XYZ file of C-alpha atoms in Angstrom:
459
model
C 73.014 34.398 52.173
C 76.442 32.947 51.570
C 77.257 34.012 48.023
C 79.219 30.845 47.248
C 75.890 29.022 47.217
C 73.942 31.618 45.277
C 76.415 31.844 42.440
C 76.995 28.125 41.993
C 73.392 27.476 41.063
C 74.225 29.497 37.955
C 77.126 27.251 37.089
C 74.964 24.114 37.061
C 72.333 25.654 34.798
C 74.716 27.446 32.462
C 76.900 24.389 31.998
C 73.858 22.505 30.722
C 72.368 25.410 28.826
C 75.454 26.340 26.815
C 77.441 23.114 26.239
C 75.073 20.532 24.862
C 75.118 17.641 22.460
C 72.070 16.026 20.959
C 71.816 12.296 20.564
C 69.685 11.836 17.483
C 70.523 11.892 13.806
C 69.667 15.218 12.194
C 65.934 15.510 11.608
C 66.837 17.195 8.315
C 67.916 13.727 7.148
C 64.539 12.061 7.677
C 63.419 12.381 4.046
C 66.777 11.945 2.276
C 67.071 8.314 1.227
C 70.775 8.777 0.422
C 71.604 9.341 4.119
C 72.973 6.022 5.355
C 72.185 6.739 9.014
C 68.599 7.898 8.715
C 67.421 4.436 9.858
C 68.254 5.698 13.352
C 65.161 7.894 13.029
C 62.959 5.160 11.566
C 64.096 1.521 11.263
C 61.717 1.055 8.298
C 64.165 3.095 6.199
C 66.866 1.067 4.490
C 69.844 2.383 2.523
C 70.540 2.246 -1.195
C 73.988 0.737 -0.676
C 75.791 -1.349 1.862
C 77.885 0.868 4.108
C 80.360 0.925 6.949
C 81.086 3.756 9.357
C 84.334 3.505 11.332
C 85.426 5.356 14.501
C 86.272 9.054 14.135
C 84.575 9.202 10.707
C 80.946 8.604 11.637
C 80.580 12.009 13.220
C 79.634 12.790 16.804
C 76.478 14.833 17.129
C 76.642 18.248 18.755
C 73.618 20.337 19.683
C 71.638 22.252 22.274
C 68.117 22.149 23.654
C 67.251 24.784 26.241
C 64.629 27.455 26.852
C 67.174 29.879 28.325
C 70.436 31.411 27.145
C 73.485 33.227 28.445
C 71.648 36.522 28.040
C 69.118 35.438 30.659
C 71.808 35.143 33.322
C 74.576 37.578 32.398
C 74.189 41.308 31.828
C 76.490 43.892 30.283
C 77.650 46.573 32.690
C 80.197 48.781 31.008
C 82.960 46.581 29.619
C 82.232 43.605 31.870
C 79.585 40.923 32.237
C 77.913 40.466 35.621
C 75.514 37.698 36.574
C 71.902 38.245 37.552
C 72.620 37.963 41.286
C 74.919 40.977 41.183
C 73.604 44.101 42.964
C 74.179 45.907 39.657
C 71.183 43.993 38.234
C 67.713 44.704 39.572
C 65.398 41.878 40.611
C 62.838 42.833 37.959
C 65.463 42.932 35.209
C 66.719 39.476 36.127
C 63.595 37.577 37.151
C 61.117 38.943 34.598
C 63.134 37.436 31.766
C 63.111 33.877 33.134
C 60.473 31.233 32.304
C 58.667 29.487 35.139
C 60.887 26.430 34.620
C 64.416 26.778 33.285
C 65.045 23.659 31.220
C 68.196 22.405 29.529
C 69.379 19.062 28.293
C 72.642 17.665 27.015
C 73.286 14.364 25.307
C 76.194 13.007 23.331
C 76.343 10.227 20.775
C 79.650 8.887 19.512
C 79.369 6.215 16.801
C 82.044 3.554 17.174
C 81.126 1.129 14.386
C 78.064 1.127 12.126
C 77.469 -1.404 9.351
C 74.527 -1.723 6.962
C 74.091 -4.475 4.376
C 71.475 -6.165 2.201
C 70.829 -9.812 3.150
C 68.103 -12.201 4.329
C 65.432 -10.531 2.242
C 65.963 -7.025 3.544
C 68.411 -4.429 4.895
C 70.317 -5.054 8.118
C 72.237 -2.838 10.506
C 74.710 -3.438 13.317
C 75.553 -0.309 15.308
C 77.855 0.191 18.289
C 77.851 3.638 19.888
C 78.373 5.538 23.114
C 75.424 7.560 24.389
C 75.151 10.050 27.218
C 72.303 12.182 28.471
C 71.837 14.852 31.108
C 68.891 17.173 31.694
C 67.850 19.642 34.320
C 64.734 21.519 35.346
C 65.282 24.464 37.710
C 62.198 26.498 38.757
C 62.506 30.269 38.646
C 61.347 30.325 42.269
C 64.875 29.232 43.198
C 66.371 32.266 41.479
C 63.786 34.513 43.128
C 64.924 33.197 46.506
C 68.604 33.678 45.645
C 68.024 37.183 44.329
C 65.500 38.589 46.776
C 65.864 36.656 50.035
C 64.014 38.277 52.895
C 61.819 41.243 52.115
C 61.870 44.583 53.911
C 59.734 43.220 56.762
C 62.203 40.393 57.250
C 59.657 37.678 56.382
C 59.363 35.764 53.129
C 58.392 32.331 51.793
C 59.527 30.504 48.672
C 58.143 27.224 47.295
C 60.457 25.455 44.870
C 58.836 22.427 43.224
C 60.136 19.746 40.873
C 63.797 20.704 40.718
C 65.649 17.860 39.033
C 68.841 16.698 37.384
C 69.203 13.399 35.514
C 72.151 11.773 33.766
C 72.820 8.426 32.064
C 75.960 7.231 30.231
C 75.964 3.888 28.443
C 77.167 1.845 25.470
C 74.559 0.656 22.967
C 74.832 -2.333 20.623
C 71.913 -2.417 18.156
C 70.806 -5.020 15.612
C 68.239 -3.949 13.017
C 66.335 -5.476 10.106
C 64.171 -3.748 7.497
C 62.160 -5.330 4.696
C 59.145 -4.864 2.452
C 55.820 -6.586 2.954
C 55.083 -8.664 -0.171
C 51.343 -8.700 0.486
C 51.135 -4.901 0.369
C 53.118 -3.179 -2.352
C 54.914 -0.051 -1.177
C 54.830 -1.003 2.503
C 58.096 -1.481 4.420
C 58.702 -2.100 8.088
C 61.666 -2.516 10.400
C 62.779 -3.062 13.958
C 65.905 -2.879 16.105
C 66.933 -4.610 19.296
C 69.404 -2.723 21.499
C 71.579 -4.100 24.274
C 72.607 -1.383 26.735
C 75.583 -1.500 29.111
C 75.427 1.246 31.736
C 78.633 3.095 32.588
C 77.413 5.882 34.877
C 74.019 7.104 36.038
C 72.583 9.391 38.650
C 69.797 11.773 39.521
C 68.696 14.461 41.936
C 64.937 14.921 42.215
C 63.655 17.471 44.694
C 59.869 17.265 44.725
C 59.561 20.243 47.028
C 61.725 22.760 48.871
C 59.834 25.202 51.105
C 61.846 28.101 52.529
C 60.515 30.323 55.327
C 62.659 33.340 56.160
C 62.152 35.404 59.281
C 64.243 37.349 61.799
C 64.000 34.367 64.173
C 65.557 31.918 61.700
C 65.508 30.317 58.293
C 63.469 27.108 58.156
C 63.701 24.789 55.175
C 61.346 21.906 54.414
C 62.603 19.526 51.763
C 61.390 16.338 50.113
C 63.482 14.535 47.530
C 66.274 12.098 46.818
C 69.615 11.657 45.070
C 71.258 8.527 43.713
C 74.486 7.628 41.896
C 75.785 4.444 40.283
C 79.188 2.836 40.718
C 82.084 5.068 39.803
C 80.808 7.904 41.995
C 80.098 7.928 45.729
C 78.693 10.311 48.308
C 81.044 11.760 50.934
C 79.459 12.471 54.323
C 80.380 15.065 56.945
C 80.569 14.592 60.711
C 76.797 15.090 60.973
C 76.044 12.242 58.553
C 74.966 14.562 55.722
C 76.225 14.356 52.166
C 78.563 17.254 51.482
C 80.178 16.289 48.169
C 80.685 13.644 45.509
C 83.910 11.742 44.874
C 85.130 9.440 42.115
C 85.262 5.771 43.064
C 86.645 2.587 41.527
C 84.758 1.902 38.330
C 82.698 -1.152 37.527
C 79.854 -1.837 35.114
C 76.798 -0.444 36.833
C 73.792 -1.047 34.626
C 72.085 -3.150 31.973
C 69.135 -2.498 29.731
C 67.211 -3.356 26.596
C 65.743 -1.075 23.965
C 63.661 -1.422 20.817
C 62.910 0.649 17.729
C 59.941 -0.094 15.474
C 58.818 1.672 12.326
C 56.818 1.520 9.125
C 56.629 3.434 5.841
C 54.012 3.275 3.065
C 53.890 4.570 -0.492
C 50.373 3.922 -1.882
C 50.254 2.468 -5.399
C 47.599 5.012 -6.322
C 49.778 7.906 -5.070
C 53.383 6.924 -5.881
C 54.720 10.384 -5.035
C 53.434 10.261 -1.455
C 55.127 8.436 1.408
C 53.854 8.343 4.981
C 55.834 6.897 7.872
C 55.772 6.336 11.609
C 58.361 5.170 14.139
C 58.879 4.692 17.863
C 62.518 4.679 18.933
C 64.166 3.924 22.280
C 61.363 1.908 23.808
C 62.839 0.133 26.811
C 64.663 0.510 30.095
C 68.039 0.890 31.767
C 68.459 -0.730 35.178
C 71.202 0.356 37.601
C 72.197 -2.125 40.293
C 73.185 -1.230 43.850
C 72.919 2.536 43.398
C 74.108 4.592 46.342
C 71.193 6.677 47.571
C 70.502 9.676 49.800
C 67.221 11.280 50.824
C 66.067 14.679 51.970
C 62.948 15.009 54.074
C 61.631 16.962 57.013
C 62.135 20.519 58.272
C 65.340 21.966 59.665
C 66.825 25.340 60.550
C 69.655 26.575 58.395
C 72.111 29.222 59.573
C 74.687 29.103 56.808
C 73.362 32.139 54.945
C 74.248 35.753 55.525
C 73.651 38.183 52.637
C 72.321 37.484 49.168
C 74.229 39.204 46.358
C 76.202 41.351 48.775
C 78.545 43.942 47.188
C 82.175 42.911 47.036
C 81.487 39.186 46.886
C 83.315 37.159 44.188
C 81.574 36.302 40.929
C 80.284 32.840 39.999
C 83.409 31.767 38.142
C 85.444 32.003 41.386
C 83.208 29.774 43.483
C 83.125 26.324 41.848
C 84.886 24.476 44.675
C 81.993 24.815 47.125
C 79.107 24.091 44.744
C 78.046 20.656 46.013
C 78.778 21.523 49.645
C 76.343 24.418 49.599
C 73.586 22.721 47.623
C 73.551 19.558 49.739
C 73.575 21.663 52.921
C 70.431 23.446 51.803
C 68.517 20.275 50.903
C 69.806 18.373 53.954
C 70.688 15.083 52.235
C 71.301 12.026 54.436
C 72.225 8.429 53.450
C 69.691 5.750 52.549
C 69.830 2.041 51.748
C 71.372 1.257 48.316
C 68.879 -0.048 45.780
C 68.409 -1.203 42.202
C 66.855 1.592 40.139
C 65.213 1.043 36.753
C 64.523 3.980 34.447
C 62.583 4.099 31.200
C 64.446 5.209 28.104
C 63.442 8.470 26.507
C 61.089 7.222 23.801
C 60.614 9.296 20.637
C 57.588 9.194 18.316
C 58.278 10.307 14.719
C 55.427 10.773 12.229
C 56.332 11.872 8.714
C 54.751 12.582 5.331
C 56.596 13.393 2.084
C 55.321 14.399 -1.356
C 57.680 14.419 -4.366
C 57.511 16.283 -7.688
C 59.630 16.402 -10.856
C 60.586 12.724 -10.612
C 61.763 13.223 -7.028
C 64.110 16.059 -7.927
C 62.213 18.039 -5.262
C 60.070 16.840 -2.385
C 58.269 18.410 0.552
C 58.132 16.787 3.967
C 56.379 17.303 7.286
C 57.794 15.663 10.409
C 56.309 15.565 13.897
C 58.630 14.419 16.704
C 57.614 13.956 20.324
C 60.067 12.722 22.945
C 58.723 11.325 26.196
C 60.838 11.056 29.315
C 62.457 12.784 32.229
C 62.337 15.544 33.180
C 59.886 16.880 30.568
C 58.238 16.025 27.232
C 59.707 17.617 24.111
C 57.633 18.242 20.983
C 58.618 19.533 17.560
C 57.058 20.132 14.160
C 59.347 20.486 11.125
C 58.726 21.375 7.464
C 61.464 20.237 5.052
C 62.184 20.906 1.395
C 64.485 18.330 -0.210
C 66.471 18.870 -3.413
C 68.087 16.125 -5.522
C 69.646 17.989 -8.466
C 72.120 15.163 -9.146
C 72.170 11.489 -8.278
C 75.172 12.102 -5.981
C 74.142 15.475 -4.501
C 71.174 15.865 -2.166
C 70.222 18.852 -0.029
C 67.556 19.704 2.546
C 66.432 22.920 4.206
C 63.913 23.090 7.039
C 62.028 25.255 9.442
C 60.807 23.994 12.806
C 58.759 24.993 15.819
C 59.374 23.173 19.098
C 59.010 23.347 22.853
C 62.079 25.592 22.836
C 61.036 27.976 20.033
C 61.360 28.359 16.268
C 64.444 27.662 14.146
C 65.711 26.580 10.741
C 68.331 24.154 9.460
C 70.081 22.714 6.422
C 71.848 19.532 5.308
C 74.088 18.553 2.399
C 74.731 14.928 1.421
C 77.381 14.068 -1.177
C 76.943 10.436 -2.189
C 78.892 9.251 -5.231
C 79.628 5.554 -5.528
C 81.991 4.448 -2.762
C 81.546 7.250 -0.226
C 78.815 9.089 1.616
C 79.682 12.475 3.109
C 77.213 14.645 4.992
C 77.124 17.795 7.095
C 74.186 19.660 8.536
C 72.701 21.645 11.368
C 69.186 21.813 12.792
C 67.653 24.356 15.176
C 69.519 27.511 14.151
C 67.603 30.510 15.456
C 67.336 33.416 12.984
C 67.483 35.859 15.890
C 70.623 34.470 17.534
C 72.910 37.166 18.895
C 76.514 36.629 19.895
C 78.450 38.329 22.686
C 81.990 39.646 22.498
C 83.273 36.196 23.488
C 81.465 34.542 20.547
C 78.921 32.833 22.847
C 75.221 32.874 21.881
C 73.487 35.117 24.391
C 69.826 34.721 23.473
C 69.626 31.236 21.963
C 70.813 27.826 23.093
C 69.405 25.489 20.471
C 71.251 23.857 17.652
C 72.070 20.365 16.447
C 75.231 19.831 14.407
C 76.543 16.660 12.793
C 79.003 15.793 10.052
C 80.285 12.392 9.004
C 81.719 10.038 6.436
C 80.851 6.479 5.438
C 82.197 4.015 2.927
C 79.561 2.517 0.628
C 79.879 -0.664 -1.397
C 77.848 -3.322 -3.130
C 75.148 -2.911 -5.716
C 72.662 -0.129 -5.062
C 69.181 -1.469 -4.468
């Protein structure tokens, strides 16, 4: 097989698995009432003071969610790293370490302006931010095909199902209101309405790729589609097949609406206990006039020669032909443009907190489940919160999720006039680093630091 194709699959997965940014406020902040931005996790949470977050001070969020790491794809051979398709790595060594589905996601959130203030009988928020998301699911059957190819008898079959890549980039303007319910002491509720303006969106969703290899020929059956919004366009070859993507003149490509709802309750009979529930990002994002391409039917492909042949260049030297090779394999042809509407990735948060020593210490349990493409993500977190001083709050946590176990910590310095925070979730205690300083066996963390001005009387 042509090695330029085999190696580039690595680049797509590794780019997502090692450079990722998570879009939600640190889960460590869920139980710290001094954190001005925790209402992003549950709109029923207000803030003690009015606040304003300005650009460059609010803190972009950086993190990783993936069930694979660099160590799954690169192997030490002497003083150099070689990828798993190299003949220096056996098929068993490479493939036995991969999960059935190699999953990675990347999102970025950049706060532009965020304001919170007490008025109209409750606490209100106005938030403007940029949000981006990309996620991929690549079955290990694809890597088995790239690594093994035809067997000794010259006949082999590979079935690759549910290979996907999704991405959305948009601006979000949110208006929120939180208040207490007078009829039920200790009960608060809140909601947000979000207006979404889509900048760029696209997806590749291959439901099935069947590959039959024999001495007579290589026959590929594919079923799937690809679509991109304005700003990007498909480029077709002389046979009418998509062979690459190109940047196009930009125009606003999408519009959507989102909602957050939440509630929190501290029973009068148990004043040290607080239970809470929230659903965030309920809604949709609709892309108009998306350029589309489809892949269906069976065809013979002759562009392969040898898989992992000695002397071929490594993955880092083959980026230029990535899209050409992939689209040749899945045989993508143009289709009629269409309006495509996607659901937002909704998150369900359920929390419970119990405080002791006049809230100097509290213990929290948080369950988070995110629904959406291309897979559901679930997490359980236990948090211990410390409030030794009125202006110094800390939290430490341990969590178990779809992508493994981890721990995290957060510090919040909140004297009158400022609110400074820094923290990290999803740090694996078994993380190992290579000579280049890159995590080789873990690709999960969530880092955020920021600064806000606070003002007005504390409530």
